[in-house]
Structure formats: C-alpha cells, structure tokens
mmCIF file of C-alpha atoms in Angstrom:
data_model
loop_
_atom_site.group_PDB
_atom_site.id
_atom_site.type_symbol
_atom_site.label_atom_id
_atom_site.label_comp_id
_atom_site.label_asym_id
_atom_site.label_seq_id
_atom_site.Cartn_x
_atom_site.Cartn_y
_atom_site.Cartn_z
ATOM 1 C CA MET A 593 -1.581 6.214 11.260
ATOM 2 C CA ALA A 594 -4.441 6.328 9.263
ATOM 3 C CA VAL A 595 -6.825 5.791 11.941
ATOM 4 C CA ARG A 596 -8.229 7.181 15.027
ATOM 5 C CA LEU A 597 -7.991 5.968 18.579
ATOM 6 C CA CYS A 598 -10.793 4.450 20.556
ATOM 7 C CA ALA A 599 -9.687 2.258 23.293
ATOM 8 C CA VAL A 600 -6.373 2.377 24.692
ATOM 9 C CA LEU A 601 -4.590 -0.547 26.670
ATOM 10 C CA LEU A 602 -0.826 -0.572 28.104
ATOM 11 C CA LEU A 603 2.590 -2.692 26.380
ATOM 12 C CA ALA A 604 5.302 -1.886 27.858
ATOM 13 C CA GLY A 605 4.564 1.761 28.388
ATOM 14 C CA ALA A 606 3.116 2.329 24.725
ATOM 15 C CA ALA A 607 -0.238 2.801 23.826
ATOM 16 C CA ILE A 608 -2.468 -0.484 22.071
ATOM 17 C CA VAL A 609 -5.294 1.226 20.029
ATOM 18 C CA THR A 610 -8.277 -0.253 18.095
ATOM 19 C CA PRO A 611 -9.785 2.043 15.409
ATOM 20 C CA ALA A 612 -12.463 4.011 15.455
ATOM 21 C CA LEU A 613 -15.154 4.478 12.568
ATOM 22 C CA ALA A 614 -13.641 8.423 11.955
ATOM 23 C CA ASP A 615 -11.608 8.642 8.757
ATOM 24 C CA ASP A 616 -9.119 10.850 7.330
ATOM 25 C CA ASP A 617 -9.555 13.746 4.796
ATOM 26 C CA ILE A 618 -8.480 11.901 1.406
ATOM 27 C CA PRO A 619 -8.058 14.479 -1.775
ATOM 28 C CA PRO A 620 -9.882 13.551 -4.484
ATOM 29 C CA VAL A 621 -9.338 10.895 -7.534
ATOM 30 C CA VAL A 622 -9.015 13.215 -10.720
ATOM 31 C CA GLY A 623 -9.565 11.915 -13.936
ATOM 32 C CA GLY A 624 -9.104 8.178 -12.762
ATOM 33 C CA LYS A 625 -5.551 8.116 -11.243
ATOM 34 C CA THR A 626 -6.421 5.659 -8.092
ATOM 35 C CA TYR A 627 -3.065 4.238 -6.961
ATOM 36 C CA VAL A 628 -4.252 0.866 -7.755
ATOM 37 C CA GLN A 629 -4.054 2.515 -11.385
ATOM 38 C CA HIS A 630 -0.656 3.343 -11.106
ATOM 39 C CA LEU A 631 0.136 -0.072 -9.722
ATOM 40 C CA ILE A 632 -1.569 -2.026 -13.077
ATOM 41 C CA SER A 633 -0.079 0.575 -15.529
ATOM 42 C CA THR A 634 3.200 0.138 -14.229
ATOM 43 C CA ALA A 635 3.148 -3.456 -14.201
ATOM 44 C CA MET A 636 2.061 -3.237 -17.973
ATOM 45 C CA ALA A 637 5.271 -1.362 -18.235
ATOM 46 C CA ARG A 638 6.920 -4.216 -16.827
ATOM 47 C CA HIS A 639 5.206 -7.040 -18.563
ATOM 48 C CA PRO A 640 4.997 -6.537 -22.501
ATOM 49 C CA GLY A 641 3.216 -9.088 -23.606
ATOM 50 C CA VAL A 642 0.049 -8.094 -21.989
ATOM 51 C CA LEU A 643 -2.948 -6.470 -23.636
ATOM 52 C CA SER A 644 -4.915 -4.794 -20.812
ATOM 53 C CA ILE A 645 -5.521 -5.267 -16.971
ATOM 54 C CA VAL A 646 -8.521 -4.212 -15.405
ATOM 55 C CA VAL A 647 -9.574 -4.383 -12.020
ATOM 56 C CA GLU A 648 -13.029 -4.341 -10.516
ATOM 57 C CA GLY A 649 -14.757 -4.606 -7.057
ATOM 58 C CA PRO A 650 -16.780 -2.843 -4.570
ATOM 59 C CA ARG A 651 -15.679 0.777 -3.511
ATOM 60 C CA ASP A 652 -15.623 1.129 0.502
ATOM 61 C CA ALA A 653 -18.113 -1.403 1.913
ATOM 62 C CA GLY A 654 -20.396 -0.703 -1.021
ATOM 63 C CA LYS A 655 -21.853 -3.592 -2.648
ATOM 64 C CA GLU A 656 -22.250 -2.467 -6.095
ATOM 65 C CA VAL A 657 -19.050 -3.224 -8.134
ATOM 66 C CA LEU A 658 -17.021 -1.009 -10.062
ATOM 67 C CA VAL A 659 -13.674 -0.629 -12.270
ATOM 68 C CA LEU A 660 -11.420 0.612 -9.741
ATOM 69 C CA GLY A 661 -8.323 0.494 -12.604
ATOM 70 C CA SER A 662 -8.218 -0.184 -16.029
ATOM 71 C CA THR A 663 -5.323 0.358 -18.808
ATOM 72 C CA LEU A 664 -8.003 0.804 -21.464
ATOM 73 C CA GLY A 665 -8.579 4.193 -20.360
ATOM 74 C CA ALA A 666 -8.521 6.177 -16.886
ATOM 75 C CA SER A 667 -12.189 7.209 -17.553
ATOM 76 C CA ARG A 668 -13.397 3.564 -17.045
ATOM 77 C CA VAL A 669 -12.685 4.005 -13.396
ATOM 78 C CA PHE A 670 -15.388 3.995 -11.253
ATOM 79 C CA GLY A 671 -17.979 3.300 -13.990
ATOM 80 C CA LYS A 672 -20.136 0.494 -12.654
ATOM 81 C CA VAL A 673 -20.165 -3.211 -13.639
ATOM 82 C CA ASP A 674 -23.255 -4.038 -15.094
ATOM 83 C CA ALA A 675 -22.019 -7.876 -14.911
ATOM 84 C CA PRO A 676 -19.599 -8.750 -12.253
ATOM 85 C CA ASP A 677 -17.600 -11.914 -13.098
ATOM 86 C CA THR A 678 -15.803 -12.739 -10.383
ATOM 87 C CA THR A 679 -14.710 -16.218 -11.798
ATOM 88 C CA LEU A 680 -10.853 -17.405 -11.658
ATOM 89 C CA GLY A 681 -8.842 -18.923 -14.109
ATOM 90 C CA GLY A 682 -8.620 -18.347 -17.687
ATOM 91 C CA ALA A 683 -10.093 -18.633 -21.028
ATOM 92 C CA VAL A 684 -9.908 -17.504 -24.722
ATOM 93 C CA SER A 685 -12.069 -14.161 -25.277
ATOM 94 C CA PRO A 686 -15.269 -15.162 -27.875
ATOM 95 C CA ASP A 687 -13.324 -13.663 -30.567
ATOM 96 C CA GLY A 688 -10.642 -16.253 -30.388
ATOM 97 C CA LYS A 689 -7.798 -13.206 -30.335
ATOM 98 C CA ARG A 690 -6.913 -12.941 -26.743
ATOM 99 C CA PHE A 691 -6.046 -15.010 -23.843
ATOM 100 C CA VAL A 692 -8.055 -13.702 -20.334
ATOM 101 C CA VAL A 693 -7.182 -14.288 -16.950
ATOM 102 C CA ARG A 694 -8.729 -13.580 -14.456
ATOM 103 C CA GLU A 695 -7.120 -13.303 -10.944
ATOM 104 C CA PRO A 696 -7.837 -12.461 -7.650
ATOM 105 C CA PHE A 697 -7.534 -8.697 -6.743
ATOM 106 C CA ALA A 698 -6.222 -9.113 -3.098
ATOM 107 C CA SER A 699 -4.668 -7.252 -0.388
ATOM 108 C CA ASN A 700 -1.104 -7.804 1.036
ATOM 109 C CA SER A 701 -2.917 -9.502 4.164
ATOM 110 C CA GLY A 702 -4.606 -11.710 1.965
ATOM 111 C CA HIS A 703 -8.009 -10.570 1.789
ATOM 112 C CA ARG A 704 -10.073 -10.727 -1.495
ATOM 113 C CA LEU A 705 -11.069 -7.169 -2.553
ATOM 114 C CA GLY A 706 -11.867 -7.800 -6.433
ATOM 115 C CA THR A 707 -11.295 -9.160 -9.679
ATOM 116 C CA MET A 708 -8.449 -8.363 -11.757
ATOM 117 C CA ALA A 709 -8.756 -9.704 -15.520
ATOM 118 C CA ILE A 710 -5.454 -9.702 -17.249
ATOM 119 C CA SER A 711 -5.716 -9.994 -21.275
ATOM 120 C CA PHE A 712 -2.639 -11.256 -23.829
ATOM 121 C CA ALA A 713 -3.156 -11.506 -27.385
ATOM 122 C CA TYR A 714 -3.785 -15.265 -28.465
ATOM 123 C CA ARG A 715 -3.529 -17.440 -31.821
ATOM 124 C CA ARG A 716 -5.256 -20.727 -31.641
ATOM 125 C CA GLY A 717 -3.769 -23.414 -30.208
ATOM 126 C CA SER A 718 -0.816 -21.312 -28.486
ATOM 127 C CA PRO A 719 0.400 -22.372 -25.257
ATOM 128 C CA THR A 720 -1.221 -20.495 -22.276
ATOM 129 C CA LYS A 721 0.776 -21.818 -18.906
ATOM 130 C CA ASN A 722 3.527 -19.100 -19.703
ATOM 131 C CA LEU A 723 0.427 -16.562 -19.496
ATOM 132 C CA VAL A 724 -1.280 -17.809 -16.424
ATOM 133 C CA ALA A 725 2.266 -17.478 -14.581
ATOM 134 C CA ILE A 726 2.412 -13.978 -15.870
ATOM 135 C CA ALA A 727 -1.057 -13.035 -14.965
ATOM 136 C CA ASP A 728 -0.244 -14.503 -11.138
ATOM 137 C CA ALA A 729 2.801 -12.890 -10.945
ATOM 138 C CA ILE A 730 0.901 -9.165 -11.861
ATOM 139 C CA SER A 731 -1.686 -10.449 -9.085
ATOM 140 C CA ARG A 732 0.860 -10.982 -6.366
ATOM 141 C CA GLU A 733 3.012 -7.801 -7.496
ATOM 142 C CA VAL A 734 0.177 -5.761 -7.169
ATOM 143 C CA ALA A 735 -1.515 -7.574 -4.013
ATOM 144 C CA ARG A 736 2.367 -6.872 -1.876
ATOM 145 C CA VAL A 737 1.680 -2.817 -1.896
ATOM 146 C CA THR A 738 -2.083 -3.064 -1.513
ATOM 147 C CA LEU A 739 -3.034 -2.757 1.906
ATOM 148 C CA SER A 740 -6.672 -2.365 1.661
ATOM 149 C CA THR A 741 -9.860 -1.131 -0.670
ATOM 150 C CA LYS A 742 -9.639 2.146 0.798
ATOM 151 C CA ASN A 743 -5.970 2.335 -0.527
ATOM 152 C CA ALA A 744 -6.266 0.901 -3.810
ATOM 153 C CA VAL A 745 -8.926 4.316 -4.601
ATOM 154 C CA ASP A 746 -6.600 6.219 -2.954
ATOM 155 C CA PRO A 747 -5.459 9.295 -5.459
ATOM 156 C CA TYR A 748 -2.357 9.095 -6.975
ATOM 157 C CA PRO A 749 -0.213 10.867 -6.852
ATOM 158 C CA TYR A 750 -1.050 11.437 -3.708
ATOM 159 C CA ASP A 751 0.886 15.442 -3.580
ATOM 160 C CA ALA A 752 1.931 16.217 -6.755
ATOM 161 C CA SER A 753 4.369 18.191 -4.672
ATOM 162 C CA TYR A 754 6.023 15.023 -3.399
ATOM 163 C CA GLY A 755 8.005 11.987 -5.759
ATOM 164 C CA THR A 756 9.184 8.912 -5.163
ATOM 165 C CA ARG A 757 12.745 9.580 -6.346
ATOM 166 C CA THR A 758 13.990 9.895 -2.910
ATOM 167 C CA TYR A 759 16.487 8.491 -0.724
ATOM 168 C CA ALA A 760 13.645 7.814 2.079
ATOM 169 C CA GLN A 761 11.806 5.721 -0.752
ATOM 170 C CA ALA A 762 14.396 4.137 -1.772
ATOM 171 C CA LEU A 763 15.142 2.758 2.211
ATOM 172 C CA THR A 764 11.921 2.153 2.316
ATOM 173 C CA GLU A 765 12.212 -0.367 -0.528
ATOM 174 C CA ARG A 766 15.349 -1.765 0.793
ATOM 175 C CA THR A 767 14.010 -2.654 3.943
ATOM 176 C CA ILE A 768 11.125 -4.053 2.958
ATOM 177 C CA LEU A 769 12.899 -6.636 0.889
ATOM 178 C CA ARG A 770 15.111 -7.335 3.680
ATOM 179 C CA HIS A 771 12.306 -7.811 5.674
ATOM 180 C CA PRO A 772 9.616 -9.870 4.095
ATOM 181 C CA GLU A 773 7.052 -10.041 7.361
ATOM 182 C CA LEU A 774 6.509 -6.795 6.688
ATOM 183 C CA LEU A 775 3.321 -5.368 5.426
ATOM 184 C CA VAL A 776 3.709 -2.086 5.425
ATOM 185 C CA MET A 777 6.360 0.348 6.010
ATOM 186 C CA MET A 778 6.212 4.329 6.185
ATOM 187 C CA ILE A 779 8.622 7.199 7.043
ATOM 188 C CA HIS A 780 6.772 10.191 8.173
ATOM 189 C CA ALA A 781 9.479 13.565 8.020
ATOM 190 C CA THR A 782 9.506 17.548 7.649
ATOM 191 C CA PRO A 783 10.764 18.460 4.529
ATOM 192 C CA PRO A 784 13.560 20.771 4.966
ATOM 193 C CA GLY A 785 12.008 24.574 5.044
ATOM 194 C CA LYS A 786 8.249 23.705 5.479
ATOM 195 C CA PRO A 787 5.959 23.717 8.064
ATOM 196 C CA LYS A 788 3.968 20.377 7.988
ATOM 197 C CA ASN A 789 5.459 16.876 8.084
ATOM 198 C CA VAL A 790 4.126 14.480 5.442
ATOM 199 C CA ILE A 791 4.944 10.666 4.410
ATOM 200 C CA ILE A 792 8.237 10.297 2.193
ATOM 201 C CA GLY A 793 8.140 6.893 1.865
ATOM 202 C CA SER A 794 6.076 4.115 1.166
ATOM 203 C CA ASN A 795 5.327 0.831 0.078
ATOM 204 C CA ILE A 796 1.781 1.485 -0.575
ATOM 205 C CA GLY A 797 1.840 4.851 -1.956
ATOM 206 C CA ARG A 798 0.262 7.992 -0.202
ATOM 207 C CA ILE A 799 3.670 10.094 -0.089
ATOM 208 C CA GLY A 800 2.920 13.592 0.630
ATOM 209 C CA LYS A 801 0.146 12.648 3.012
ATOM 210 C CA ILE A 802 0.324 15.348 5.919
ATOM 211 C CA ALA A 803 0.454 13.594 9.389
ATOM 212 C CA ASP A 804 -2.451 13.443 10.972
ATOM 213 C CA GLU A 805 -3.180 13.538 15.103
ATOM 214 C CA ASP A 806 -1.872 10.367 15.619
ATOM 215 C CA ASP A 807 1.603 10.641 13.925
ATOM 216 C CA LEU A 808 1.875 14.164 15.772
ATOM 217 C CA ARG A 809 1.880 12.636 18.799
ATOM 218 C CA VAL A 810 4.603 10.349 17.704
ATOM 219 C CA ILE A 811 6.615 12.897 16.120
ATOM 220 C CA ASP A 812 6.382 15.556 18.462
ATOM 221 C CA GLN A 813 6.201 13.869 21.877
ATOM 222 C CA GLY A 814 8.279 10.415 20.848
ATOM 223 C CA SER A 815 4.705 8.603 21.739
ATOM 224 C CA THR A 816 4.993 5.161 20.244
ATOM 225 C CA ASN A 817 1.309 3.937 18.830
ATOM 226 C CA LEU A 818 0.646 0.284 18.395
ATOM 227 C CA GLU A 819 -2.906 -0.430 17.124
ATOM 228 C CA ILE A 820 -4.679 -4.149 15.950
ATOM 229 C CA GLY A 821 -6.086 -2.851 12.266
ATOM 230 C CA GLY A 822 -7.826 -4.346 9.420
ATOM 231 C CA ASP A 823 -10.143 -7.114 10.093
ATOM 232 C CA ASN A 824 -8.153 -7.627 13.609
ATOM 233 C CA ASP A 825 -5.321 -9.214 11.185
ATOM 234 C CA ARG A 826 -2.618 -6.585 11.514
ATOM 235 C CA PHE A 827 -0.654 -5.101 14.044
ATOM 236 C CA GLU A 828 0.449 -1.634 13.159
ATOM 237 C CA THR A 829 3.041 0.326 15.515
ATOM 238 C CA GLU A 830 4.440 3.413 14.679
ATOM 239 C CA LEU A 831 7.359 4.352 16.602
ATOM 240 C CA PRO A 832 9.673 7.933 16.717
ATOM 241 C CA LEU A 833 11.972 7.784 13.859
ATOM 242 C CA LEU A 834 15.628 8.685 14.574
ATOM 243 C CA ASP A 835 18.663 9.550 12.592
ATOM 244 C CA ALA A 836 21.965 7.241 13.066
ATOM 245 C CA THR A 837 23.039 9.918 15.693
ATOM 246 C CA GLY A 838 19.783 8.708 18.078
ATOM 247 C CA LYS A 839 18.046 12.170 17.360
ATOM 248 C CA ARG A 840 13.748 11.828 16.706
ATOM 249 C CA ILE A 841 13.179 13.138 13.506
ATOM 250 C CA GLY A 842 9.390 12.067 12.663
ATOM 251 C CA ALA A 843 7.847 8.654 12.485
ATOM 252 C CA LEU A 844 8.291 5.148 10.859
ATOM 253 C CA GLY A 845 4.832 3.120 10.677
ATOM 254 C CA LEU A 846 4.977 -0.263 10.676
ATOM 255 C CA VAL A 847 2.779 -3.183 10.131
ATOM 256 C CA PHE A 848 3.024 -7.063 10.641
ATOM 257 C CA ASN A 849 0.661 -9.680 10.022
ATOM 258 C CA TYR A 850 -1.475 -10.258 13.244
ATOM 259 C CA ARG A 851 -3.914 -13.354 14.318
ATOM 260 C CA ASP A 852 -6.059 -13.619 17.599
ATOM 261 C CA GLY A 853 -3.017 -14.731 19.886
ATOM 262 C CA ASP A 854 0.010 -13.497 18.811
ATOM 263 C CA ASP A 855 2.740 -12.378 21.456
ATOM 264 C CA LYS A 856 1.978 -8.705 20.558
ATOM 265 C CA GLU A 857 5.296 -7.361 22.832
ATOM 266 C CA ALA A 858 7.352 -9.734 20.430
ATOM 267 C CA ILE A 859 6.062 -8.221 17.562
ATOM 268 C CA HIS A 860 6.728 -4.490 18.808
ATOM 269 C CA ARG A 861 9.956 -5.570 19.608
ATOM 270 C CA LYS A 862 10.630 -6.625 15.776
ATOM 271 C CA GLY A 863 9.276 -3.314 15.412
ATOM 272 C CA LEU A 864 11.410 -1.506 17.456
ATOM 273 C CA SER A 865 14.269 -3.887 15.965
ATOM 274 C CA ILE A 866 13.844 -2.754 12.719
ATOM 275 C CA ARG A 867 13.441 0.773 13.600
ATOM 276 C CA ASP A 868 16.816 0.885 14.516
ATOM 277 C CA GLU A 869 18.178 -0.742 12.148
ATOM 278 C CA VAL A 870 16.457 2.228 9.419
ATOM 279 C CA ALA A 871 18.309 4.730 12.096
ATOM 280 C CA LYS A 872 21.630 3.666 11.057
ATOM 281 C CA ALA A 873 21.124 4.410 7.164
ATOM 282 C CA ILE A 874 19.667 7.786 8.087
ATOM 283 C CA ALA A 875 22.552 10.718 8.339
ATOM 284 C CA ASN A 876 19.889 13.431 9.449
ATOM 285 C CA ASN A 877 16.583 14.465 7.892
ATOM 286 C CA ALA A 878 17.703 16.309 5.301
ATOM 287 C CA ALA A 879 18.823 13.252 3.637
ATOM 288 C CA LEU A 880 15.954 11.807 3.623
ATOM 289 C CA PHE A 881 14.460 14.550 0.839
ATOM 290 C CA ARG A 882 17.749 13.848 -1.623
ATOM 291 C CA PRO A 883 17.217 12.620 -4.434
ATOM 292 C CA SER A 884 17.836 8.402 -4.904
ATOM 293 C CA ARG A 885 21.093 7.725 -6.829
#
C-alpha cells in the first residue's frame, strides 16, 4: 500500500503494521492537473447546470489554504487563498447573478479536508432548494473517491501510459458498488511484457503507480499486509490477488472504516471474502488489461 512499515503485530499469520513517517515518491503535478481537479471537472460534466467548482484547503500538513482544484482554470491550482471562507451553506453572490453553495470537501472516512464552492446561474426569486441538493450530491460524489488531502493533490493522470478503460477498472468499480463498506479498492498487476507491477484498477486514482516494497512483499512472496492507517480510523488490508484458477497474479488493496476496538480478524475475513469474489471474475492476468466494454 502507500505507507512504509514501522511496527509489527501478529493476527492470524498476517502482519499488522502502523505507518511510519516516510512517504512514497510521487510524480510532480503538471499544469495544475491534480486528482481533485479531475474529479470536479468530471462532476461538472455530470451536472451541466453548474457554472464552476472551486476546492480550497491546506496542502499536506500546512496551515496555508490553497486552491486544490478549480474549474475556472487549472492555472489557479496551488494558488494561495488570501481570505479563506470555511462557512457552509448557500447564498446569492453580491452581483445577484450566481447562487453559491459552500460544501465540505471531505474524505471518504469523513474527515473535512477543506471547502468546495459550487456556483449556479441565478435569477432573483428563483428556487434554490434543488441547487443545494445538487451541490450536496457533488460533495458526496467527490468524497466517496477521495482518501485524503495527499490523494486529492496527486497528479492526474498519475502515469499517462495507463488509463481507466480496462477490465481491471471496470471490475474495481463494480466491486465497490457491491460493497459500500469499502473505502478503497486497488488492483496491482504486471502488464504483459513489462517488468514493473502497477496499479491498474482503483477508485481513488493513482492508475499506473509502481508497486512499492510493501506491495512487492505481497506480490512476490504471497504475504499479507494489515495496516491501521489514517488517524487510526482505517483498516487497510493488502492480499495476494488470485485469478479464477487460484494462481497469484498480483496484489489487492482494500481499505475499510475502523474504530478502536473493532474486530480486526472479522474485517480481515471480510477482505478475504471480497478477494475470493474478485478472483472468480479474473480469467488470468492478461484479462485485467483488456479494454472494458
């Protein structure tokens, strides 16, 4: 997964680890093309009545509020916000031409990461209840596929050599829909004829990210990684990915909500059940890279 190891406990023969401070190498963001920039651009396409979406919040652990994504122009991304407004709710703009709804920009585990301002065209006296509902839907859609601020400011695409129109991505999206308890699902596999194992299916971007040492332990040795992540509120399990014949072909990363005292073994068993369900739908490694229908 995305973190290094620093402490190990034992659970049913697997390693439970907690994240260290070391971080993965991440490609630079070019031209303001962050993951959240991609998310709000696609949200605009799904909701044609929206004039603009701007996401603001701290980057990494810094306190300075920046533009993290803006449909008004990618050139605004990472620009400083001089007067951050963290209030929520809807209001008519000073010129009376727009209705702006300020929603929380949140992660899929419920952490507020910043603020999302969603603007609509407005005429005096027009109803606004439907606009608030659309803004709320957009906020929820984005949160469902955002793990953290770090994830939000990932470059998009992560690696332009890989895309999302694959069977692996379709399988990921289908599985996430069947299992709303999943925060994250990632399929790691090695493209036919290439030496590096990469993420080829994911609901939080990062398609094309090369496997790190934790991933490779699962891929090459068949180990299992179990990690308490986030603010100790995510249970991350990385399991050997199997095909329908039981052959190990990569790694499957799954993330669940977690609270102190939750039954880790039960969550791990749930992960194994999902892994086995996914395996039945994979004929072989090459099938993961075929174009989706």
